[in-house]
PDB file of N, CA, C and O in Angstrom:
ATOM      1  N   UNK D 231     -57.299-111.666 -63.778  1.00 38.00           N
ATOM      2  CA  UNK D 231     -57.784-110.308 -63.892  1.00 38.00           C
ATOM      3  C   UNK D 231     -59.301-110.344 -63.983  1.00 38.00           C
ATOM      4  O   UNK D 231     -59.871-111.037 -64.807  1.00 38.00           O
ATOM      5  N   UNK D 232     -59.959-109.599 -63.133  1.00 44.00           N
ATOM      6  CA  UNK D 232     -61.409-109.569 -63.155  1.00 44.00           C
ATOM      7  C   UNK D 232     -61.884-108.392 -64.002  1.00 44.00           C
ATOM      8  O   UNK D 232     -61.413-107.276 -63.850  1.00 44.00           O
ATOM      9  N   UNK D 233     -62.795-108.682 -64.893  1.00 47.00           N
ATOM     10  CA  UNK D 233     -63.346-107.627 -65.728  1.00 47.00           C
ATOM     11  C   UNK D 233     -64.557-107.031 -65.037  1.00 47.00           C
ATOM     12  O   UNK D 233     -65.354-107.729 -64.434  1.00 47.00           O
ATOM     13  N   UNK D 234     -64.698-105.729 -65.152  1.00 47.00           N
ATOM     14  CA  UNK D 234     -65.767-105.034 -64.459  1.00 47.00           C
ATOM     15  C   UNK D 234     -66.812-104.523 -65.438  1.00 47.00           C
ATOM     16  O   UNK D 234     -67.319-103.427 -65.317  1.00 47.00           O
ATOM     17  N   UNK D 235     -67.129-105.289 -66.434  1.00 54.00           N
ATOM     18  CA  UNK D 235     -68.091-104.859 -67.448  1.00 54.00           C
ATOM     19  C   UNK D 235     -69.445-104.584 -66.822  1.00 54.00           C
ATOM     20  O   UNK D 235     -69.900-105.291 -65.937  1.00 54.00           O
ATOM     21  N   UNK D 236     -70.084-103.515 -67.287  1.00 50.00           N
ATOM     22  CA  UNK D 236     -71.429-103.130 -66.863  1.00 50.00           C
ATOM     23  C   UNK D 236     -71.529-102.791 -65.379  1.00 50.00           C
ATOM     24  O   UNK D 236     -72.578-102.923 -64.781  1.00 50.00           O
ATOM     25  N   UNK D 237     -70.442-102.372 -64.773  1.00 50.00           N
ATOM     26  CA  UNK D 237     -70.462-101.949 -63.385  1.00 50.00           C
ATOM     27  C   UNK D 237     -70.066-100.486 -63.316  1.00 50.00           C
ATOM     28  O   UNK D 237     -69.332 -99.984 -64.158  1.00 50.00           O
ATOM     29  N   UNK D 238     -70.557 -99.807 -62.304  1.00 56.00           N
ATOM     30  CA  UNK D 238     -70.142 -98.429 -62.090  1.00 56.00           C
ATOM     31  C   UNK D 238     -68.750 -98.427 -61.482  1.00 56.00           C
ATOM     32  O   UNK D 238     -68.411 -99.279 -60.669  1.00 56.00           O
ATOM     33  N   UNK D 239     -67.969 -97.445 -61.874  1.00 59.00           N
ATOM     34  CA  UNK D 239     -66.638 -97.290 -61.305  1.00 59.00           C
ATOM     35  C   UNK D 239     -66.760 -96.423 -60.059  1.00 59.00           C
ATOM     36  O   UNK D 239     -67.195 -95.289 -60.135  1.00 59.00           O
ATOM     37  N   UNK D 240     -66.362 -96.969 -58.923  1.00 71.00           N
ATOM     38  CA  UNK D 240     -66.535 -96.246 -57.675  1.00 71.00           C
ATOM     39  C   UNK D 240     -65.292 -95.477 -57.267  1.00 71.00           C
ATOM     40  O   UNK D 240     -65.385 -94.399 -56.719  1.00 71.00           O
ATOM     41  N   UNK D 241     -64.145 -96.016 -57.523  1.00 77.00           N
ATOM     42  CA  UNK D 241     -62.916 -95.346 -57.104  1.00 77.00           C
ATOM     43  C   UNK D 241     -62.164 -94.832 -58.322  1.00 77.00           C
ATOM     44  O   UNK D 241     -62.424 -95.228 -59.459  1.00 77.00           O
ATOM     45  N   UNK D 242     -61.209 -93.948 -58.072  1.00 78.00           N
ATOM     46  CA  UNK D 242     -60.386 -93.412 -59.160  1.00 78.00           C
ATOM     47  C   UNK D 242     -59.602 -94.526 -59.842  1.00 78.00           C
ATOM     48  O   UNK D 242     -59.443 -94.521 -61.067  1.00 78.00           O
ATOM     49  N   UNK D 243     -59.151 -95.501 -59.065  1.00 82.00           N
ATOM     50  CA  UNK D 243     -58.405 -96.614 -59.644  1.00 82.00           C
ATOM     51  C   UNK D 243     -59.293 -97.451 -60.570  1.00 82.00           C
ATOM     52  O   UNK D 243     -58.838 -97.915 -61.612  1.00 82.00           O
ATOM     53  N   UNK D 244     -60.554 -97.646 -60.185  1.00 85.00           N
ATOM     54  CA  UNK D 244     -61.486 -98.384 -61.035  1.00 85.00           C
ATOM     55  C   UNK D 244     -61.747 -97.614 -62.329  1.00 85.00           C
ATOM     56  O   UNK D 244     -61.784 -98.198 -63.415  1.00 85.00           O
ATOM     57  N   UNK D 245     -61.939 -96.293 -62.202  1.00 85.00           N
ATOM     58  CA  UNK D 245     -62.174 -95.481 -63.395  1.00 85.00           C
ATOM     59  C   UNK D 245     -60.965 -95.517 -64.313  1.00 85.00           C
ATOM     60  O   UNK D 245     -61.112 -95.606 -65.533  1.00 85.00           O
ATOM     61  N   UNK D 246     -59.771 -95.468 -63.736  1.00 87.00           N
ATOM     62  CA  UNK D 246     -58.548 -95.521 -64.527  1.00 87.00           C
ATOM     63  C   UNK D 246     -58.437 -96.868 -65.236  1.00 87.00           C
ATOM     64  O   UNK D 246     -58.177 -96.934 -66.438  1.00 87.00           O
ATOM     65  N   UNK D 247     -58.673 -97.940 -64.505  1.00 91.00           N
ATOM     66  CA  UNK D 247     -58.590 -99.275 -65.104  1.00 91.00           C
ATOM     67  C   UNK D 247     -59.648 -99.470 -66.185  1.00 91.00           C
ATOM     68  O   UNK D 247     -59.366-100.017 -67.253  1.00 91.00           O
ATOM     69  N   UNK D 248     -60.861 -98.995 -65.939  1.00 91.00           N
ATOM     70  CA  UNK D 248     -61.917 -99.104 -66.941  1.00 91.00           C
ATOM     71  C   UNK D 248     -61.582 -98.307 -68.192  1.00 91.00           C
ATOM     72  O   UNK D 248     -61.822 -98.764 -69.309  1.00 91.00           O
ATOM     73  N   UNK D 249     -61.006 -97.117 -68.020  1.00 90.00           N
ATOM     74  CA  UNK D 249     -60.652 -96.321 -69.190  1.00 90.00           C
ATOM     75  C   UNK D 249     -59.494 -96.957 -69.950  1.00 90.00           C
ATOM     76  O   UNK D 249     -59.436 -96.874 -71.180  1.00 90.00           O
ATOM     77  N   UNK D 250     -58.590 -97.636 -69.249  1.00 94.00           N
ATOM     78  CA  UNK D 250     -57.512 -98.365 -69.928  1.00 94.00           C
ATOM     79  C   UNK D 250     -58.091 -99.497 -70.774  1.00 94.00           C
ATOM     80  O   UNK D 250     -57.671 -99.715 -71.913  1.00 94.00           O
ATOM     81  N   UNK D 251     -59.074-100.211 -70.236  1.00 95.00           N
ATOM     82  CA  UNK D 251     -59.726-101.291 -70.976  1.00 95.00           C
ATOM     83  C   UNK D 251     -60.468-100.749 -72.195  1.00 95.00           C
ATOM     84  O   UNK D 251     -60.394-101.329 -73.282  1.00 95.00           O
ATOM     85  N   UNK D 252     -61.179 -99.631 -72.010  1.00 94.00           N
ATOM     86  CA  UNK D 252     -61.897 -99.012 -73.125  1.00 94.00           C
ATOM     87  C   UNK D 252     -60.940 -98.621 -74.245  1.00 94.00           C
ATOM     88  O   UNK D 252     -61.210 -98.872 -75.423  1.00 94.00           O
ATOM     89  N   UNK D 253     -59.828 -98.000 -73.863  1.00 95.00           N
ATOM     90  CA  UNK D 253     -58.849 -97.564 -74.854  1.00 95.00           C
ATOM     91  C   UNK D 253     -58.238 -98.760 -75.583  1.00 95.00           C
ATOM     92  O   UNK D 253     -58.106 -98.748 -76.808  1.00 95.00           O
ATOM     93  N   UNK D 254     -57.894 -99.795 -74.839  1.00 96.00           N
ATOM     94  CA  UNK D 254     -57.309-100.989 -75.446  1.00 96.00           C
ATOM     95  C   UNK D 254     -58.274-101.618 -76.442  1.00 96.00           C
ATOM     96  O   UNK D 254     -57.880-101.990 -77.554  1.00 96.00           O
ATOM     97  N   UNK D 255     -59.533-101.730 -76.076  1.00 96.00           N
ATOM     98  CA  UNK D 255     -60.531-102.297 -76.981  1.00 96.00           C
ATOM     99  C   UNK D 255     -60.694-101.430 -78.232  1.00 96.00           C
ATOM    100  O   UNK D 255     -60.855-101.945 -79.339  1.00 96.00           O
ATOM    101  N   UNK D 256     -60.642-100.114 -78.059  1.00 95.00           N
ATOM    102  CA  UNK D 256     -60.759 -99.206 -79.204  1.00 95.00           C
ATOM    103  C   UNK D 256     -59.572 -99.364 -80.149  1.00 95.00           C
ATOM    104  O   UNK D 256     -59.730 -99.309 -81.370  1.00 95.00           O
ATOM    105  N   UNK D 257     -58.381 -99.555 -79.592  1.00 96.00           N
ATOM    106  CA  UNK D 257     -57.193 -99.769 -80.425  1.00 96.00           C
ATOM    107  C   UNK D 257     -57.341-101.046 -81.239  1.00 96.00           C
ATOM    108  O   UNK D 257     -57.062-101.060 -82.444  1.00 96.00           O
ATOM    109  N   UNK D 258     -57.816-102.116 -80.610  1.00 96.00           N
ATOM    110  CA  UNK D 258     -58.015-103.378 -81.330  1.00 96.00           C
ATOM    111  C   UNK D 258     -59.074-103.237 -82.417  1.00 96.00           C
ATOM    112  O   UNK D 258     -58.921-103.774 -83.520  1.00 96.00           O
ATOM    113  N   UNK D 259     -60.165-102.520 -82.125  1.00 95.00           N
ATOM    114  CA  UNK D 259     -61.198-102.307 -83.141  1.00 95.00           C
ATOM    115  C   UNK D 259     -60.635-101.519 -84.321  1.00 95.00           C
ATOM    116  O   UNK D 259     -60.897-101.836 -85.487  1.00 95.00           O
ATOM    117  N   UNK D 260     -59.840-100.486 -84.023  1.00 96.00           N
ATOM    118  CA  UNK D 260     -59.250 -99.675 -85.087  1.00 96.00           C
ATOM    119  C   UNK D 260     -58.289-100.498 -85.935  1.00 96.00           C
ATOM    120  O   UNK D 260     -58.311-100.429 -87.158  1.00 96.00           O
ATOM    121  N   UNK D 261     -57.444-101.284 -85.286  1.00 96.00           N
ATOM    122  CA  UNK D 261     -56.481-102.110 -86.029  1.00 96.00           C
ATOM    123  C   UNK D 261     -57.180-103.138 -86.915  1.00 96.00           C
ATOM    124  O   UNK D 261     -56.759-103.383 -88.042  1.00 96.00           O
ATOM    125  N   UNK D 262     -58.248-103.747 -86.404  1.00 96.00           N
ATOM    126  CA  UNK D 262     -58.997-104.719 -87.205  1.00 96.00           C
ATOM    127  C   UNK D 262     -59.645-104.032 -88.404  1.00 96.00           C
ATOM    128  O   UNK D 262     -59.633-104.564 -89.514  1.00 96.00           O
ATOM    129  N   UNK D 263     -60.193-102.837 -88.190  1.00 95.00           N
ATOM    130  CA  UNK D 263     -60.811-102.095 -89.286  1.00 95.00           C
ATOM    131  C   UNK D 263     -59.764-101.647 -90.295  1.00 95.00           C
ATOM    132  O   UNK D 263     -60.019-101.619 -91.502  1.00 95.00           O
ATOM    133  N   UNK D 264     -58.587-101.317 -89.795  1.00 94.00           N
ATOM    134  CA  UNK D 264     -57.500-100.898 -90.676  1.00 94.00           C
ATOM    135  C   UNK D 264     -57.053-102.053 -91.574  1.00 94.00           C
ATOM    136  O   UNK D 264     -56.829-101.870 -92.773  1.00 94.00           O
ATOM    137  N   UNK D 265     -56.954-103.237 -90.999  1.00 94.00           N
ATOM    138  CA  UNK D 265     -56.583-104.421 -91.787  1.00 94.00           C
ATOM    139  C   UNK D 265     -57.623-104.745 -92.839  1.00 94.00           C
ATOM    140  O   UNK D 265     -57.289-105.111 -93.964  1.00 94.00           O
ATOM    141  N   UNK D 266     -58.901-104.598 -92.479  1.00 94.00           N
ATOM    142  CA  UNK D 266     -59.982-104.925 -93.400  1.00 94.00           C
ATOM    143  C   UNK D 266     -60.324-103.752 -94.319  1.00 94.00           C
ATOM    144  O   UNK D 266     -61.131-103.913 -95.239  1.00 94.00           O
ATOM    145  N   UNK D 267     -59.742-102.590 -94.048  1.00 92.00           N
ATOM    146  CA  UNK D 267     -59.990-101.376 -94.834  1.00 92.00           C
ATOM    147  C   UNK D 267     -61.485-101.063 -94.896  1.00 92.00           C
ATOM    148  O   UNK D 267     -62.060-100.861 -95.964  1.00 92.00           O
ATOM    149  N   UNK D 268     -62.119-101.012 -93.729  1.00 92.00           N
ATOM    150  CA  UNK D 268     -63.554-100.760 -93.644  1.00 92.00           C
ATOM    151  C   UNK D 268     -63.842 -99.267 -93.772  1.00 92.00           C
ATOM    152  O   UNK D 268     -62.982 -98.428 -93.496  1.00 92.00           O
ATOM    153  N   UNK D 269     -65.059 -98.911 -94.162  1.00 91.00           N
ATOM    154  CA  UNK D 269     -65.383 -97.495 -94.352  1.00 91.00           C
ATOM    155  C   UNK D 269     -65.506 -96.689 -93.054  1.00 91.00           C
ATOM    156  O   UNK D 269     -65.481 -95.466 -93.095  1.00 91.00           O
ATOM    157  N   UNK D 270     -65.630 -97.333 -91.913  1.00 92.00           N
ATOM    158  CA  UNK D 270     -65.770 -96.609 -90.644  1.00 92.00           C
ATOM    159  C   UNK D 270     -64.419 -96.358 -89.965  1.00 92.00           C
ATOM    160  O   UNK D 270     -64.361 -96.082 -88.773  1.00 92.00           O
ATOM    161  N   UNK D 271     -63.358 -96.398 -90.704  1.00 92.00           N
ATOM    162  CA  UNK D 271     -62.012 -96.255 -90.162  1.00 92.00           C
ATOM    163  C   UNK D 271     -61.809 -94.904 -89.471  1.00 92.00           C
ATOM    164  O   UNK D 271     -61.232 -94.831 -88.385  1.00 92.00           O
ATOM    165  N   UNK D 272     -62.308 -93.841 -90.066  1.00 92.00           N
ATOM    166  CA  UNK D 272     -62.122 -92.505 -89.494  1.00 92.00           C
ATOM    167  C   UNK D 272     -62.870 -92.380 -88.169  1.00 92.00           C
ATOM    168  O   UNK D 272     -62.336 -91.843 -87.199  1.00 92.00           O
ATOM    169  N   UNK D 273     -64.087 -92.883 -88.114  1.00 93.00           N
ATOM    170  CA  UNK D 273     -64.860 -92.821 -86.866  1.00 93.00           C
ATOM    171  C   UNK D 273     -64.182 -93.616 -85.766  1.00 93.00           C
ATOM    172  O   UNK D 273     -64.124 -93.173 -84.603  1.00 93.00           O
ATOM    173  N   UNK D 274     -63.631 -94.775 -86.094  1.00 94.00           N
ATOM    174  CA  UNK D 274     -62.937 -95.585 -85.096  1.00 94.00           C
ATOM    175  C   UNK D 274     -61.656 -94.907 -84.629  1.00 94.00           C
ATOM    176  O   UNK D 274     -61.303 -94.987 -83.448  1.00 94.00           O
ATOM    177  N   UNK D 275     -60.980 -94.221 -85.535  1.00 93.00           N
ATOM    178  CA  UNK D 275     -59.768 -93.503 -85.147  1.00 93.00           C
ATOM    179  C   UNK D 275     -60.106 -92.353 -84.207  1.00 93.00           C
ATOM    180  O   UNK D 275     -59.415 -92.121 -83.217  1.00 93.00           O
ATOM    181  N   UNK D 276     -61.179 -91.635 -84.501  1.00 92.00           N
ATOM    182  CA  UNK D 276     -61.609 -90.540 -83.612  1.00 92.00           C
ATOM    183  C   UNK D 276     -61.970 -91.058 -82.233  1.00 92.00           C
ATOM    184  O   UNK D 276     -61.631 -90.455 -81.219  1.00 92.00           O
ATOM    185  N   UNK D 277     -62.677 -92.196 -82.196  1.00 93.00           N
ATOM    186  CA  UNK D 277     -63.037 -92.796 -80.914  1.00 93.00           C
ATOM    187  C   UNK D 277     -61.782 -93.190 -80.142  1.00 93.00           C
ATOM    188  O   UNK D 277     -61.666 -92.919 -78.942  1.00 93.00           O
ATOM    189  N   UNK D 278     -60.829 -93.795 -80.834  1.00 93.00           N
ATOM    190  CA  UNK D 278     -59.591 -94.227 -80.192  1.00 93.00           C
ATOM    191  C   UNK D 278     -58.821 -93.025 -79.645  1.00 93.00           C
ATOM    192  O   UNK D 278     -58.328 -93.050 -78.516  1.00 93.00           O
ATOM    193  N   UNK D 279     -58.742 -91.952 -80.422  1.00 92.00           N
ATOM    194  CA  UNK D 279     -58.026 -90.759 -79.970  1.00 92.00           C
ATOM    195  C   UNK D 279     -58.724 -90.100 -78.787  1.00 92.00           C
ATOM    196  O   UNK D 279     -58.076 -89.647 -77.845  1.00 92.00           O
ATOM    197  N   UNK D 280     -60.062 -90.053 -78.814  1.00 91.00           N
ATOM    198  CA  UNK D 280     -60.815 -89.506 -77.692  1.00 91.00           C
ATOM    199  C   UNK D 280     -60.556 -90.301 -76.419  1.00 91.00           C
ATOM    200  O   UNK D 280     -60.283 -89.737 -75.361  1.00 91.00           O
ATOM    201  N   UNK D 281     -60.616 -91.628 -76.530  1.00 92.00           N
ATOM    202  CA  UNK D 281     -60.395 -92.471 -75.358  1.00 92.00           C
ATOM    203  C   UNK D 281     -58.952 -92.378 -74.875  1.00 92.00           C
ATOM    204  O   UNK D 281     -58.693 -92.492 -73.676  1.00 92.00           O
ATOM    205  N   UNK D 282     -58.019 -92.134 -75.781  1.00 91.00           N
ATOM    206  CA  UNK D 282     -56.628 -91.925 -75.385  1.00 91.00           C
ATOM    207  C   UNK D 282     -56.467 -90.657 -74.565  1.00 91.00           C
ATOM    208  O   UNK D 282     -55.754 -90.638 -73.561  1.00 91.00           O
ATOM    209  N   UNK D 283     -57.138 -89.582 -74.993  1.00 89.00           N
ATOM    210  CA  UNK D 283     -57.077 -88.326 -74.224  1.00 89.00           C
ATOM    211  C   UNK D 283     -57.772 -88.479 -72.876  1.00 89.00           C
ATOM    212  O   UNK D 283     -57.320 -87.945 -71.865  1.00 89.00           O
ATOM    213  N   UNK D 284     -58.881 -89.223 -72.853  1.00 89.00           N
ATOM    214  CA  UNK D 284     -59.604 -89.478 -71.603  1.00 89.00           C
ATOM    215  C   UNK D 284     -58.713 -90.251 -70.638  1.00 89.00           C
ATOM    216  O   UNK D 284     -58.624 -89.916 -69.452  1.00 89.00           O
ATOM    217  N   UNK D 285     -58.020 -91.273 -71.148  1.00 90.00           N
ATOM    218  CA  UNK D 285     -57.118 -92.065 -70.317  1.00 90.00           C
ATOM    219  C   UNK D 285     -55.988 -91.205 -69.773  1.00 90.00           C
ATOM    220  O   UNK D 285     -55.641 -91.300 -68.594  1.00 90.00           O
ATOM    221  N   UNK D 286     -55.443 -90.349 -70.613  1.00 89.00           N
ATOM    222  CA  UNK D 286     -54.367 -89.463 -70.171  1.00 89.00           C
ATOM    223  C   UNK D 286     -54.847 -88.533 -69.056  1.00 89.00           C
ATOM    224  O   UNK D 286     -54.152 -88.315 -68.064  1.00 89.00           O
ATOM    225  N   UNK D 287     -56.072 -88.005 -69.188  1.00 86.00           N
ATOM    226  CA  UNK D 287     -56.647 -87.138 -68.162  1.00 86.00           C
ATOM    227  C   UNK D 287     -56.846 -87.916 -66.858  1.00 86.00           C
ATOM    228  O   UNK D 287     -56.511 -87.420 -65.773  1.00 86.00           O
ATOM    229  N   UNK D 288     -57.379 -89.134 -66.937  1.00 87.00           N
ATOM    230  CA  UNK D 288     -57.596 -89.944 -65.743  1.00 87.00           C
ATOM    231  C   UNK D 288     -56.269 -90.278 -65.057  1.00 87.00           C
ATOM    232  O   UNK D 288     -56.188 -90.263 -63.833  1.00 87.00           O
ATOM    233  N   UNK D 289     -55.252 -90.584 -65.847  1.00 88.00           N
ATOM    234  CA  UNK D 289     -53.933 -90.867 -65.259  1.00 88.00           C
ATOM    235  C   UNK D 289     -53.401 -89.648 -64.525  1.00 88.00           C
ATOM    236  O   UNK D 289     -52.888 -89.758 -63.422  1.00 88.00           O
ATOM    237  N   UNK D 290     -53.525 -88.488 -65.155  1.00 86.00           N
ATOM    238  CA  UNK D 290     -53.039 -87.265 -64.522  1.00 86.00           C
ATOM    239  C   UNK D 290     -53.768 -87.006 -63.209  1.00 86.00           C
ATOM    240  O   UNK D 290     -53.142 -86.666 -62.204  1.00 86.00           O
ATOM    241  N   UNK D 291     -55.089 -87.184 -63.202  1.00 84.00           N
ATOM    242  CA  UNK D 291     -55.864 -86.995 -61.970  1.00 84.00           C
ATOM    243  C   UNK D 291     -55.443 -87.995 -60.904  1.00 84.00           C
ATOM    244  O   UNK D 291     -55.269 -87.624 -59.737  1.00 84.00           O
ATOM    245  N   UNK D 292     -55.269 -89.236 -61.287  1.00 83.00           N
ATOM    246  CA  UNK D 292     -54.907 -90.274 -60.323  1.00 83.00           C
ATOM    247  C   UNK D 292     -53.519 -90.020 -59.744  1.00 83.00           C
ATOM    248  O   UNK D 292     -53.321 -90.127 -58.536  1.00 83.00           O
ATOM    249  N   UNK D 293     -52.567 -89.683 -60.585  1.00 84.00           N
ATOM    250  CA  UNK D 293     -51.189 -89.479 -60.116  1.00 84.00           C
ATOM    251  C   UNK D 293     -51.041 -88.224 -59.269  1.00 84.00           C
ATOM    252  O   UNK D 293     -50.192 -88.174 -58.388  1.00 84.00           O
ATOM    253  N   UNK D 294     -51.864 -87.200 -59.527  1.00 84.00           N
ATOM    254  CA  UNK D 294     -51.774 -85.973 -58.738  1.00 84.00           C
ATOM    255  C   UNK D 294     -52.708 -85.979 -57.535  1.00 84.00           C
ATOM    256  O   UNK D 294     -52.696 -85.051 -56.737  1.00 84.00           O
ATOM    257  N   UNK D 295     -53.539 -87.026 -57.413  1.00 83.00           N
ATOM    258  CA  UNK D 295     -54.432 -87.138 -56.266  1.00 83.00           C
ATOM    259  C   UNK D 295     -55.710 -86.343 -56.402  1.00 83.00           C
ATOM    260  O   UNK D 295     -56.440 -86.171 -55.432  1.00 83.00           O
ATOM    261  N   UNK D 296     -56.005 -85.844 -57.594  1.00 82.00           N
ATOM    262  CA  UNK D 296     -57.241 -85.101 -57.813  1.00 82.00           C
ATOM    263  C   UNK D 296     -58.386 -86.080 -58.044  1.00 82.00           C
ATOM    264  O   UNK D 296     -58.180 -87.155 -58.608  1.00 82.00           O
ATOM    265  N   UNK D 297     -59.592 -85.725 -57.635  1.00 80.00           N
ATOM    266  CA  UNK D 297     -60.723 -86.625 -57.894  1.00 80.00           C
ATOM    267  C   UNK D 297     -61.062 -86.632 -59.379  1.00 80.00           C
ATOM    268  O   UNK D 297     -60.908 -85.627 -60.065  1.00 80.00           O
ATOM    269  N   UNK D 298     -61.509 -87.771 -59.853  1.00 78.00           N
ATOM    270  CA  UNK D 298     -61.924 -87.892 -61.244  1.00 78.00           C
ATOM    271  C   UNK D 298     -63.422 -87.648 -61.291  1.00 78.00           C
ATOM    272  O   UNK D 298     -64.213 -88.468 -60.843  1.00 78.00           O
ATOM    273  N   UNK D 299     -63.792 -86.499 -61.786  1.00 75.00           N
ATOM    274  CA  UNK D 299     -65.202 -86.131 -61.854  1.00 75.00           C
ATOM    275  C   UNK D 299     -65.865 -86.690 -63.105  1.00 75.00           C
ATOM    276  O   UNK D 299     -67.052 -86.861 -63.171  1.00 75.00           O
ATOM    277  N   UNK D 300     -65.107 -86.926 -64.111  1.00 70.00           N
ATOM    278  CA  UNK D 300     -65.638 -87.382 -65.390  1.00 70.00           C
ATOM    279  C   UNK D 300     -64.898 -86.659 -66.490  1.00 70.00           C
ATOM    280  O   UNK D 300     -64.197 -85.682 -66.250  1.00 70.00           O
ATOM    281  N   UNK D 301     -65.052 -87.120 -67.676  1.00 71.00           N
ATOM    282  CA  UNK D 301     -64.338 -86.513 -68.792  1.00 71.00           C
ATOM    283  C   UNK D 301     -65.329 -86.204 -69.889  1.00 71.00           C
ATOM    284  O   UNK D 301     -65.958 -87.098 -70.431  1.00 71.00           O
ATOM    285  N   UNK D 302     -65.494 -84.935 -70.176  1.00 65.00           N
ATOM    286  CA  UNK D 302     -66.391 -84.499 -71.242  1.00 65.00           C
ATOM    287  C   UNK D 302     -65.638 -83.481 -72.080  1.00 65.00           C
ATOM    288  O   UNK D 302     -65.686 -82.289 -71.819  1.00 65.00           O
ATOM    289  N   UNK D 303     -64.903 -83.966 -73.037  1.00 62.00           N
ATOM    290  CA  UNK D 303     -64.055 -83.098 -73.830  1.00 62.00           C
ATOM    291  C   UNK D 303     -64.868 -82.147 -74.699  1.00 62.00           C
ATOM    292  O   UNK D 303     -64.840 -80.949 -74.504  1.00 62.00           O
ATOM    293  N   UNK D 304     -65.584 -82.707 -75.661  1.00 49.00           N
ATOM    294  CA  UNK D 304     -66.378 -81.871 -76.540  1.00 49.00           C
ATOM    295  C   UNK D 304     -67.864 -82.118 -76.373  1.00 49.00           C
ATOM    296  O   UNK D 304     -68.670 -81.460 -77.002  1.00 49.00           O
ATOM    297  N   UNK D 305     -68.222 -83.052 -75.537  1.00 43.00           N
ATOM    298  CA  UNK D 305     -69.635 -83.380 -75.419  1.00 43.00           C
ATOM    299  C   UNK D 305     -70.429 -82.244 -74.780  1.00 43.00           C
ATOM    300  O   UNK D 305     -71.623 -82.145 -74.989  1.00 43.00           O
ATOM    301  N   UNK D 306     -69.767 -81.373 -74.016  1.00 43.00           N
ATOM    302  CA  UNK D 306     -70.485 -80.273 -73.391  1.00 43.00           C
ATOM    303  C   UNK D 306     -70.646 -79.096 -74.340  1.00 43.00           C
ATOM    304  O   UNK D 306     -71.418 -78.195 -74.084  1.00 43.00           O
ATOM    305  N   UNK D 307     -69.915 -79.089 -75.420  1.00 40.00           N
ATOM    306  CA  UNK D 307     -70.008 -78.014 -76.389  1.00 40.00           C
ATOM    307  C   UNK D 307     -71.050 -78.363 -77.443  1.00 40.00           C
ATOM    308  O   UNK D 307     -70.997 -79.440 -78.024  1.00 40.00           O
ATOM    309  N   UNK D 308     -71.988 -77.457 -77.714  1.00 43.00           N
ATOM    310  CA  UNK D 308     -73.005 -77.778 -78.718  1.00 43.00           C
ATOM    311  C   UNK D 308     -72.420 -77.891 -80.116  1.00 43.00           C
ATOM    312  O   UNK D 308     -72.873 -78.693 -80.909  1.00 43.00           O
ATOM    313  N   UNK D 309     -71.423 -77.092 -80.412  1.00 48.00           N
ATOM    314  CA  UNK D 309     -70.773 -77.127 -81.712  1.00 48.00           C
ATOM    315  C   UNK D 309     -69.286 -76.886 -81.504  1.00 48.00           C
ATOM    316  O   UNK D 309     -68.886 -76.230 -80.559  1.00 48.00           O
ATOM    317  N   UNK D 310     -68.490 -77.385 -82.412  1.00 51.00           N
ATOM    318  CA  UNK D 310     -67.048 -77.159 -82.290  1.00 51.00           C
ATOM    319  C   UNK D 310     -66.695 -75.735 -82.661  1.00 51.00           C
ATOM    320  O   UNK D 310     -65.819 -75.135 -82.088  1.00 51.00           O
ATOM    321  N   UNK D 311     -67.378 -75.153 -83.645  1.00 60.00           N
ATOM    322  CA  UNK D 311     -67.111 -73.786 -84.072  1.00 60.00           C
ATOM    323  C   UNK D 311     -68.402 -72.991 -83.965  1.00 60.00           C
ATOM    324  O   UNK D 311     -69.464 -73.468 -84.358  1.00 60.00           O
ATOM    325  N   UNK D 312     -68.329 -71.768 -83.469  1.00 60.00           N
ATOM    326  CA  UNK D 312     -69.548 -70.961 -83.385  1.00 60.00           C
ATOM    327  C   UNK D 312     -69.991 -70.526 -84.781  1.00 60.00           C
ATOM    328  O   UNK D 312     -69.188 -70.455 -85.708  1.00 60.00           O
ATOM    329  N   UNK D 313     -71.277 -70.246 -84.900  1.00 62.00           N
ATOM    330  CA  UNK D 313     -71.797 -69.768 -86.174  1.00 62.00           C
ATOM    331  C   UNK D 313     -71.284 -68.346 -86.414  1.00 62.00           C
ATOM    332  O   UNK D 313     -71.175 -67.558 -85.476  1.00 62.00           O
ATOM    333  N   UNK D 314     -71.000 -68.009 -87.660  1.00 64.00           N
ATOM    334  CA  UNK D 314     -70.564 -66.651 -87.962  1.00 64.00           C
ATOM    335  C   UNK D 314     -71.668 -65.644 -87.663  1.00 64.00           C
ATOM    336  O   UNK D 314     -72.861 -65.969 -87.722  1.00 64.00           O
ATOM    337  N   UNK D 315     -71.290 -64.406 -87.371  1.00 73.00           N
ATOM    338  CA  UNK D 315     -72.257 -63.374 -86.996  1.00 73.00           C
ATOM    339  C   UNK D 315     -73.179 -63.018 -88.149  1.00 73.00           C
ATOM    340  O   UNK D 315     -74.312 -62.584 -87.929  1.00 73.00           O
ATOM    341  N   UNK D 316     -72.730 -63.205 -89.375  1.00 75.00           N
ATOM    342  CA  UNK D 316     -73.545 -62.803 -90.516  1.00 75.00           C
ATOM    343  C   UNK D 316     -74.607 -63.826 -90.900  1.00 75.00           C
ATOM    344  O   UNK D 316     -75.398 -63.595 -91.781  1.00 75.00           O
ATOM    345  N   UNK D 317     -74.639 -64.977 -90.223  1.00 63.00           N
ATOM    346  CA  UNK D 317     -75.641 -65.997 -90.549  1.00 63.00           C
ATOM    347  C   UNK D 317     -76.906 -65.769 -89.766  1.00 63.00           C
ATOM    348  O   UNK D 317     -76.989 -65.337 -88.711  1.00 63.00           O
TER     349      UNK D 317
END
């Protein structure tokens, strides 16, 4: 298996494979942190869940034949919740 570290993903299959590798690495990081009971456990879990949703989106695009434009779940939103009108 050839690893494509530090390379751009050109095809949908490459993007899918790269996102699978990212997710797998995140799972291993989370499990290691869980065993060691490190303080960054919540951040690692959020990263793992984000990469899981990204992988699911890439799989759906690949299986339906849609182009993979990129995945920006919350990164395009400035805030998760809008400020109240009275502030």
